[in-house]
Amino acid sequence: MKEKVNVTGVPETMVQTLYARAKETKCKDQR
C-alpha cells in the first residue's frame, strides 16, 4: 500500500512522525 501525501508548510519530520503513528494505529486496529 503506497500512499502519496502532499503536505505544504509542514516539516518532513512531523509528517514522518504522524505517518508512523497512523501506521501503528492501523496495525493495532487490524488485530
PDB file of N, CA and C in Angstrom:
ATOM      1  N   MET A   1       0.843  -1.206   0.000  1.00  0.00           N
ATOM      2  CA  MET A   1       0.000   0.000   0.000  1.00  0.00           C
ATOM      3  C   MET A   1       0.871   1.245   0.000  1.00  0.00           C
ATOM      4  N   LYS A   2       0.828   1.979  -1.089  1.00  0.00           N
ATOM      5  CA  LYS A   2       1.632   3.209  -1.151  1.00  0.00           C
ATOM      6  C   LYS A   2       0.690   4.395  -1.206  1.00  0.00           C
ATOM      7  N   GLU A   3       0.872   5.318  -0.279  1.00  0.00           N
ATOM      8  CA  GLU A   3       0.008   6.497  -0.248  1.00  0.00           C
ATOM      9  C   GLU A   3       0.828   7.746  -0.510  1.00  0.00           C
ATOM     10  N   LYS A   4       0.332   8.564  -1.432  1.00  0.00           N
ATOM     11  CA  LYS A   4       1.041   9.821  -1.717  1.00  0.00           C
ATOM     12  C   LYS A   4       0.456  10.908  -0.835  1.00  0.00           C
ATOM     13  N   VAL A   5       1.317  11.531  -0.055  1.00  0.00           N
ATOM     14  CA  VAL A   5       0.837  12.578   0.848  1.00  0.00           C
ATOM     15  C   VAL A   5       1.467  13.913   0.468  1.00  0.00           C
ATOM     16  N   ASN A   6       0.624  14.849   0.103  1.00  0.00           N
ATOM     17  CA  ASN A   6       1.131  16.182  -0.257  1.00  0.00           C
ATOM     18  C   ASN A   6       0.871  17.140   0.899  1.00  0.00           C
ATOM     19  N   VAL A   7       1.932  17.576   1.530  1.00  0.00           N
ATOM     20  CA  VAL A   7       1.762  18.484   2.668  1.00  0.00           C
ATOM     21  C   VAL A   7       2.513  19.785   2.400  1.00  0.00           C
ATOM     22  N   THR A   8       1.860  20.889   2.686  1.00  0.00           N
ATOM     23  CA  THR A   8       2.503  22.183   2.435  1.00  0.00           C
ATOM     24  C   THR A   8       2.736  22.917   3.752  1.00  0.00           C
ATOM     25  N   GLY A   9       3.949  23.381   3.956  1.00  0.00           N
ATOM     26  CA  GLY A   9       4.243  24.147   5.163  1.00  0.00           C
ATOM     27  C   GLY A   9       4.399  23.272   6.394  1.00  0.00           C
ATOM     28  N   VAL A  10       4.651  21.983   6.203  1.00  0.00           N
ATOM     29  CA  VAL A  10       4.835  21.100   7.362  1.00  0.00           C
ATOM     30  C   VAL A  10       6.182  20.397   7.248  1.00  0.00           C
ATOM     31  N   PRO A  11       7.004  20.471   8.297  1.00  0.00           N
ATOM     32  CA  PRO A  11       8.324  19.825   8.272  1.00  0.00           C
ATOM     33  C   PRO A  11       8.205  18.336   7.997  1.00  0.00           C
ATOM     34  N   GLU A  12       9.171  17.796   7.272  1.00  0.00           N
ATOM     35  CA  GLU A  12       9.138  16.361   6.950  1.00  0.00           C
ATOM     36  C   GLU A  12       9.122  15.525   8.219  1.00  0.00           C
ATOM     37  N   THR A  13       9.847  15.970   9.235  1.00  0.00           N
ATOM     38  CA  THR A  13       9.915  15.194  10.483  1.00  0.00           C
ATOM     39  C   THR A  13       8.518  15.005  11.054  1.00  0.00           C
ATOM     40  N   MET A  14       7.733  16.066  11.054  1.00  0.00           N
ATOM     41  CA  MET A  14       6.369  15.964  11.589  1.00  0.00           C
ATOM     42  C   MET A  14       5.565  14.966  10.767  1.00  0.00           C
ATOM     43  N   VAL A  15       5.693  15.058   9.444  1.00  0.00           N
ATOM     44  CA  VAL A  15       4.946  14.148   8.574  1.00  0.00           C
ATOM     45  C   VAL A  15       5.330  12.709   8.888  1.00  0.00           C
ATOM     46  N   GLN A  16       6.630  12.468   9.014  1.00  0.00           N
ATOM     47  CA  GLN A  16       7.087  11.102   9.296  1.00  0.00           C
ATOM     48  C   GLN A  16       6.528  10.617  10.622  1.00  0.00           C
ATOM     49  N   THR A  17       6.524  11.476  11.627  1.00  0.00           N
ATOM     50  CA  THR A  17       6.007  11.083  12.945  1.00  0.00           C
ATOM     51  C   THR A  17       4.530  10.739  12.850  1.00  0.00           C
ATOM     52  N   LEU A  18       3.765  11.621  12.218  1.00  0.00           N
ATOM     53  CA  LEU A  18       2.320  11.369  12.093  1.00  0.00           C
ATOM     54  C   LEU A  18       2.084  10.094  11.296  1.00  0.00           C
ATOM     55  N   TYR A  19       2.840   9.916  10.212  1.00  0.00           N
ATOM     56  CA  TYR A  19       2.674   8.731   9.378  1.00  0.00           C
ATOM     57  C   TYR A  19       2.964   7.470  10.182  1.00  0.00           C
ATOM     58  N   ALA A  20       4.041   7.506  10.963  1.00  0.00           N
ATOM     59  CA  ALA A  20       4.402   6.341  11.783  1.00  0.00           C
ATOM     60  C   ALA A  20       3.279   6.051  12.769  1.00  0.00           C
ATOM     61  N   ARG A  21       2.726   7.082  13.375  1.00  0.00           N
ATOM     62  CA  ARG A  21       1.635   6.882  14.349  1.00  0.00           C
ATOM     63  C   ARG A  21       0.432   6.257  13.654  1.00  0.00           C
ATOM     64  N   ALA A  22       0.098   6.772  12.494  1.00  0.00           N
ATOM     65  CA  ALA A  22      -1.051   6.236  11.751  1.00  0.00           C
ATOM     66  C   ALA A  22      -0.822   4.765  11.435  1.00  0.00           C
ATOM     67  N   LYS A  23       0.390   4.431  11.028  1.00  0.00           N
ATOM     68  CA  LYS A  23       0.712   3.024  10.717  1.00  0.00           C
ATOM     69  C   LYS A  23       0.507   2.174  11.957  1.00  0.00           C
ATOM     70  N   GLU A  24       1.002   2.636  13.092  1.00  0.00           N
ATOM     71  CA  GLU A  24       0.862   1.868  14.339  1.00  0.00           C
ATOM     72  C   GLU A  24      -0.611   1.672  14.670  1.00  0.00           C
ATOM     73  N   THR A  25      -1.394   2.714  14.527  1.00  0.00           N
ATOM     74  CA  THR A  25      -2.826   2.626  14.838  1.00  0.00           C
ATOM     75  C   THR A  25      -3.490   1.612  13.918  1.00  0.00           C
ATOM     76  N   LYS A  26      -3.167   1.660  12.633  1.00  0.00           N
ATOM     77  CA  LYS A  26      -3.765   0.716  11.679  1.00  0.00           C
ATOM     78  C   LYS A  26      -3.435  -0.710  12.090  1.00  0.00           C
ATOM     79  N   CYS A  27      -2.181  -0.962  12.430  1.00  0.00           N
ATOM     80  CA  CYS A  27      -1.765  -2.317  12.823  1.00  0.00           C
ATOM     81  C   CYS A  27      -2.552  -2.760  14.048  1.00  0.00           C
ATOM     82  N   LYS A  28      -2.722  -1.863  15.011  1.00  0.00           N
ATOM     83  CA  LYS A  28      -3.439  -2.232  16.242  1.00  0.00           C
ATOM     84  C   LYS A  28      -4.905  -2.507  15.929  1.00  0.00           C
ATOM     85  N   ASP A  29      -5.493  -1.710  15.038  1.00  0.00           N
ATOM     86  CA  ASP A  29      -6.910  -1.889  14.711  1.00  0.00           C
ATOM     87  C   ASP A  29      -7.143  -3.212  13.987  1.00  0.00           C
ATOM     88  N   GLN A  30      -6.165  -3.650  13.221  1.00  0.00           N
ATOM     89  CA  GLN A  30      -6.336  -4.893  12.456  1.00  0.00           C
ATOM     90  C   GLN A  30      -6.461  -6.092  13.387  1.00  0.00           C
ATOM     91  N   ARG A  31      -5.877  -6.007  14.578  1.00  0.00           N
ATOM     92  CA  ARG A  31      -5.907  -7.170  15.481  1.00  0.00           C
ATOM     93  C   ARG A  31      -7.313  -7.434  15.964  1.00  0.00           C
TER      94      ARG A  31
END
